[in-house]
Coordinates of N, CA and C in Angstrom, one line a residue:
X1 N 4.4 -2.2 -2.0 CA 3.3 -2.7 -1.2 C 2.7 -3.9 -1.9
X2 N 2.5 -5.0 -1.2 CA 1.9 -6.2 -1.7 C 0.4 -6.1 -1.3
X3 N -0.5 -6.1 -2.3 CA -1.9 -5.9 -2.0 C -2.7 -6.6 -3.1
X4 N -3.7 -7.5 -2.7 CA -4.5 -8.2 -3.6 C -3.8 -8.9 -4.7
X5 N -2.6 -9.5 -4.3 CA -1.8 -10.3 -5.2 C -1.0 -9.5 -6.2
X6 N -0.9 -8.2 -6.0 CA -0.1 -7.4 -6.9 C 0.8 -6.5 -6.1
X7 N 1.8 -5.9 -6.7 CA 2.7 -5.0 -6.1 C 2.4 -3.6 -6.6
X8 N 2.4 -2.6 -5.6 CA 2.1 -1.2 -6.0 C 3.1 -0.4 -5.4
X9 N 3.3 0.8 -6.0 CA 4.2 1.8 -5.5 C 3.3 3.0 -5.0
X10 N 3.5 3.4 -3.8 CA 2.7 4.5 -3.2 C 3.5 5.8 -3.4
X11 N 2.9 6.9 -3.5 CA 3.6 8.2 -3.7 C 4.1 8.8 -2.5
X12 N 3.8 8.2 -1.3 CA 4.3 8.7 0.0 C 4.4 7.6 1.0
X13 N 5.0 7.8 2.1 CA 5.1 6.8 3.1 C 3.8 6.2 3.6
X14 N 3.7 5.0 3.9 CA 2.5 4.3 4.3 C 1.7 5.1 5.4
X15 N 2.4 5.6 6.4 CA 1.7 6.3 7.5 C 1.1 7.6 7.0
X16 N 1.4 8.2 5.8 CA 0.9 9.4 5.4 C -0.1 9.3 4.3
X17 N -0.5 8.1 3.8 CA -1.4 7.9 2.8 C -2.8 8.3 3.3
X18 N -3.4 9.3 2.6 CA -4.7 9.8 3.0 C -5.9 9.2 2.1
X19 N -7.0 9.2 2.7 CA -8.2 8.7 2.1 C -8.5 9.7 0.9
X20 N -9.0 9.1 -0.2 CA -9.3 9.9 -1.4 C -10.7 10.4 -1.5
X21 N -11.6 10.0 -0.6 CA -13.0 10.3 -0.7 C -13.3 11.8 -0.5
X22 N -14.4 12.1 -1.2 CA -14.9 13.5 -1.1 C -15.9 13.6 0.0
X23 N -15.7 14.6 0.9 CA -16.6 14.7 2.0 C -17.9 15.5 1.6
X24 N -18.8 15.6 2.6 CA -20.0 16.3 2.3 C -19.8 17.8 2.0
X25 N -18.6 18.3 2.5 CA -18.3 19.7 2.3 C -17.5 19.9 1.0
X26 N -17.4 18.8 0.2 CA -16.8 18.7 -1.1 C -15.3 19.0 -1.0
X27 N -14.7 18.5 0.1 CA -13.2 18.6 0.2 C -12.7 17.1 0.4
X28 N -11.4 17.0 0.3 CA -10.8 15.6 0.4 C -10.8 15.3 1.9
X29 N -11.1 14.0 2.2 CA -11.1 13.5 3.5 C -9.7 13.6 4.1
X30 N -9.6 14.0 5.4 CA -8.3 14.2 6.0 C -7.8 12.9 6.7
X31 N -8.6 11.9 6.8 CA -8.2 10.7 7.5 C -7.2 9.9 6.7
X32 N -6.4 9.1 7.5 CA -5.4 8.3 6.9 C -6.0 6.9 6.6
X33 N -5.4 6.2 5.6 CA -5.8 4.8 5.3 C -5.4 3.9 6.4
X34 N -4.1 4.1 6.9 CA -3.6 3.3 8.0 C -4.3 3.8 9.3
X35 N -5.3 3.0 9.7 CA -6.1 3.4 10.9 C -5.7 2.7 12.1
X36 N -5.7 3.4 13.3 CA -5.3 2.8 14.6 C -6.1 1.5 15.0
X37 N -7.3 1.4 14.7 CA -8.1 0.3 15.1 C -8.4 -0.8 14.1
X38 N -7.6 -0.7 13.0 CA -7.7 -1.7 11.9 C -6.4 -2.5 11.9
X39 N -6.5 -3.7 11.3 CA -5.3 -4.5 11.2 C -4.3 -3.8 10.3
X40 N -3.1 -3.9 10.6 CA -2.0 -3.3 9.8 C -1.3 -4.4 9.0
X41 N -0.6 -3.9 8.0 CA 0.3 -4.8 7.2 C 1.6 -4.9 8.0
X42 N 2.5 -5.6 7.4 CA 3.9 -5.7 8.0 C 4.9 -5.6 7.0
X43 N 6.0 -5.1 7.4 CA 7.2 -5.0 6.5 C 7.9 -6.3 6.4
X44 N 8.3 -6.7 5.2 CA 9.0 -8.0 5.1 C 10.0 -7.8 4.0
X45 N 11.0 -8.7 4.0 CA 12.0 -8.8 2.9 C 11.7 -10.0 2.0
X46 N 11.8 -9.8 0.7 CA 11.5 -10.8 -0.2 C 12.5 -10.7 -1.4
X47 N 12.7 -11.8 -2.1 CA 13.6 -11.8 -3.2 C 12.9 -11.9 -4.6
X48 N 11.6 -12.3 -4.5 CA 10.9 -12.5 -5.8 C 10.0 -11.4 -6.1
X49 N 10.0 -11.0 -7.4 CA 9.0 -10.1 -7.9 C 8.1 -10.8 -8.9
X50 N 6.8 -10.8 -8.7 CA 5.9 -11.6 -9.6 C 6.1 -11.1 -11.1
X51 N 6.4 -12.0 -12.0 CA 6.5 -11.7 -13.4 C 7.9 -11.2 -13.8
X52 N 8.8 -10.9 -12.8 CA 10.1 -10.4 -13.1 C 11.2 -11.1 -12.4
X53 N 11.3 -12.4 -12.5 CA 12.2 -13.2 -11.7 C 13.7 -12.8 -12.0
X54 N 14.1 -12.4 -13.2 CA 15.5 -12.2 -13.5 C 15.8 -10.7 -13.7
X55 N 14.9 -9.9 -13.4 CA 15.2 -8.4 -13.6 C 16.1 -7.9 -12.6
X56 N 15.9 -8.3 -11.3 CA 16.7 -7.7 -10.2 C 17.8 -8.7 -9.8
X57 N 18.8 -8.2 -9.2 CA 19.8 -9.2 -8.6 C 19.1 -9.9 -7.4
X58 N 19.6 -11.0 -6.9 CA 19.0 -11.7 -5.9 C 18.9 -11.1 -4.5
X59 N 19.3 -9.8 -4.4 CA 19.3 -9.1 -3.1 C 17.8 -9.0 -2.7
X60 N 17.6 -9.0 -1.4 CA 16.2 -8.9 -0.8 C 15.7 -7.5 -1.0
X61 N 14.4 -7.3 -1.2 CA 13.8 -6.0 -1.2 C 12.7 -5.9 -0.2
X62 N 12.5 -4.7 0.3 CA 11.5 -4.5 1.4 C 10.2 -4.2 0.8
X63 N 9.1 -4.8 1.3 CA 7.7 -4.5 0.8 C 6.8 -4.4 2.0
X64 N 5.8 -3.6 2.0 CA 4.8 -3.5 3.0 C 3.7 -4.5 2.6
X65 N 3.6 -5.6 3.3 CA 2.7 -6.7 2.9 C 1.3 -6.6 3.6
X66 N 0.3 -6.5 2.8 CA -1.1 -6.5 3.3 C -1.8 -7.8 2.9
X67 N -1.1 -8.7 2.3 CA -1.7 -9.9 1.8 C -2.3 -10.8 2.8
X68 N -1.9 -10.7 4.1 CA -2.5 -11.5 5.1 C -3.8 -11.0 5.7
X69 N -4.2 -9.7 5.3 CA -5.4 -9.1 5.8 C -6.6 -9.7 5.0
X70 N -7.8 -9.6 5.6 CA -9.0 -10.0 5.0 C -9.2 -9.3 3.7
X71 N -9.8 -10.0 2.7 CA -10.0 -9.5 1.4 C -10.7 -8.1 1.4
X72 N -11.7 -7.9 2.2 CA -12.4 -6.6 2.3 C -11.5 -5.5 2.8
X73 N -10.6 -5.9 3.7 CA -9.6 -4.9 4.2 C -8.6 -4.5 3.1
X74 N -8.2 -5.5 2.3 CA -7.3 -5.2 1.2 C -8.0 -4.3 0.2
X75 N -9.3 -4.6 -0.1 CA -10.0 -3.8 -1.0 C -10.1 -2.3 -0.5
X76 N -10.3 -2.1 0.8 CA -10.3 -0.8 1.4 C -9.0 -0.1 1.1
X77 N -7.9 -0.7 1.3 CA -6.6 -0.1 1.0 C -6.5 0.2 -0.5
X78 N -6.9 -0.8 -1.4 CA -6.8 -0.5 -2.8 C -7.6 0.7 -3.3
X79 N -8.8 0.8 -2.7 CA -9.7 2.0 -3.0 C -9.1 3.3 -2.3
X80 N -8.2 3.1 -1.4 CA -7.6 4.2 -0.7 C -8.6 5.0 0.1
X81 N -9.3 4.2 0.9 CA -10.4 4.8 1.8 C -10.0 4.6 3.3
X82 N -10.4 5.5 4.1 CA -10.3 5.4 5.5 C -11.4 4.4 5.9
X83 N -11.4 3.9 7.2 CA -12.5 3.0 7.6 C -13.9 3.6 7.5
X84 N -14.1 4.9 7.7 CA -15.4 5.5 7.6 C -15.9 5.5 6.2
X85 N -15.1 5.9 5.2 CA -15.5 6.0 3.9 C -15.6 4.6 3.2
X86 N -14.9 3.6 3.8 CA -15.0 2.2 3.2 C -16.4 1.7 3.4
X87 N -17.2 2.2 4.4 CA -18.5 1.7 4.8 C -19.6 2.4 3.9
X88 N -19.2 3.4 3.1 CA -20.2 4.1 2.3 C -20.1 3.6 0.9
X89 N -21.1 2.9 0.4 CA -21.1 2.4 -1.0 C -21.1 3.5 -2.0
X90 N -20.3 3.4 -3.0 CA -20.3 4.3 -4.1 C -19.8 5.7 -3.7
X91 N -18.9 5.8 -2.7 CA -18.4 7.1 -2.3 C -17.6 7.7 -3.4
X92 N -17.8 9.0 -3.6 CA -17.0 9.6 -4.7 C -15.6 9.9 -4.3
X93 N -14.7 9.8 -5.2 CA -13.3 10.2 -4.9 C -13.0 11.6 -5.3
X94 N -12.3 12.3 -4.4 CA -11.9 13.7 -4.7 C -10.7 13.7 -5.7
X95 N -9.8 12.8 -5.5 CA -8.7 12.7 -6.4 C -8.5 11.2 -6.7
X96 N -7.7 10.9 -7.7 CA -7.4 9.4 -8.0 C -6.6 8.8 -7.0
X97 N -6.6 7.5 -6.9 CA -5.7 6.8 -5.9 C -4.3 7.1 -6.2
X98 N -3.5 7.1 -5.1 CA -2.0 7.4 -5.3 C -1.1 6.2 -5.6
X99 N -1.7 5.1 -6.0 CA -0.9 3.9 -6.3 C -0.6 3.9 -7.8
X100 N 0.5 3.2 -8.1 CA 0.7 2.8 -9.4 C 1.3 1.4 -9.4
X101 N 1.0 0.6 -10.4 CA 1.6 -0.8 -10.4 C 3.1 -0.7 -10.4
X102 N 3.7 -1.5 -9.5 CA 5.2 -1.5 -9.4 C 5.8 -2.2 -10.5
X103 N 6.7 -1.5 -11.2 CA 7.5 -2.1 -12.3 C 9.0 -2.0 -11.9
X104 N 9.7 -3.1 -11.7 CA 11.1 -3.0 -11.2 C 12.0 -2.3 -12.2
X105 N 11.7 -2.3 -13.5 CA 12.5 -1.5 -14.4 C 12.3 0.0 -14.4
X106 N 11.0 0.4 -14.2 CA 10.7 1.8 -14.2 C 11.0 2.4 -12.8
X107 N 10.8 1.6 -11.7 CA 10.9 2.1 -10.4 C 12.1 1.6 -9.6
X108 N 13.2 1.3 -10.3 CA 14.4 0.8 -9.7 C 14.9 1.7 -8.6
X109 N 14.8 3.0 -8.7 CA 15.3 3.9 -7.7 C 14.5 3.9 -6.4
X110 N 13.3 3.3 -6.4 CA 12.5 3.2 -5.2 C 12.7 1.8 -4.4
X111 N 13.5 1.0 -5.0 CA 13.7 -0.3 -4.3 C 14.6 -0.2 -3.1
X112 N 14.0 -0.6 -2.0 CA 14.8 -0.6 -0.7 C 15.2 -2.0 -0.4
X113 N 16.4 -2.2 0.1 CA 16.9 -3.5 0.4 C 17.0 -3.7 1.9
X114 N 16.5 -2.7 2.7 CA 16.4 -2.8 4.2 C 15.0 -2.5 4.6
X115 N 14.6 -3.0 5.7 CA 13.3 -2.6 6.3 C 13.4 -1.2 6.9
X116 N 12.3 -0.5 7.0 CA 12.4 0.8 7.6 C 12.8 0.7 9.0
X117 N 13.4 1.7 9.6 CA 14.0 1.7 10.9 C 12.9 1.4 11.9
X118 N 13.2 0.5 12.8 CA 12.2 0.1 13.9 C 11.3 -1.0 13.5
X119 N 11.4 -1.5 12.3 CA 10.5 -2.6 11.9 C 11.1 -3.9 12.1
X120 N 10.3 -4.8 12.7 CA 10.7 -6.2 12.9 C 10.9 -6.9 11.5
X121 N 11.7 -7.9 11.5 CA 12.0 -8.6 10.2 C 11.0 -9.7 10.1
X122 N 10.2 -9.7 9.0 CA 9.3 -10.8 8.7 C 9.7 -11.4 7.3
X123 N 9.9 -12.7 7.3 CA 10.3 -13.3 6.0 C 9.2 -14.2 5.5
X124 N 8.8 -13.9 4.3 CA 7.9 -14.8 3.6 C 8.1 -14.7 2.1
X125 N 8.1 -15.8 1.4 CA 8.4 -15.8 0.0 C 7.1 -15.2 -0.7
X126 N 7.3 -14.4 -1.7 CA 6.2 -13.9 -2.5 C 5.5 -14.9 -3.4

């Protein structure tokens, strides 16, 4: 995932990423970060990895790009909050965010060279 100028690896598919906020009932929010009424990212193929130009072969890799979204929307994703909890300053997290910085050497097995099924092809250099 391209987000705020960095690449991250999520622990689950984009559609299943849940908000990490703690609710008033002291449980984890059940809402998804990918919200129906919010702008979405787009899948694209790219050949460059920031800081690792020679690590991978020149084959294209698939990334979910959020870089075109407004900064505040990218921050919401980075905090892993649903739109409701993004509006609450200093909301407590029930669990840590599910992201980790993407490292092509450590995460080579997660590199996809094709877009997910049903996704339009968007090309933009990283």
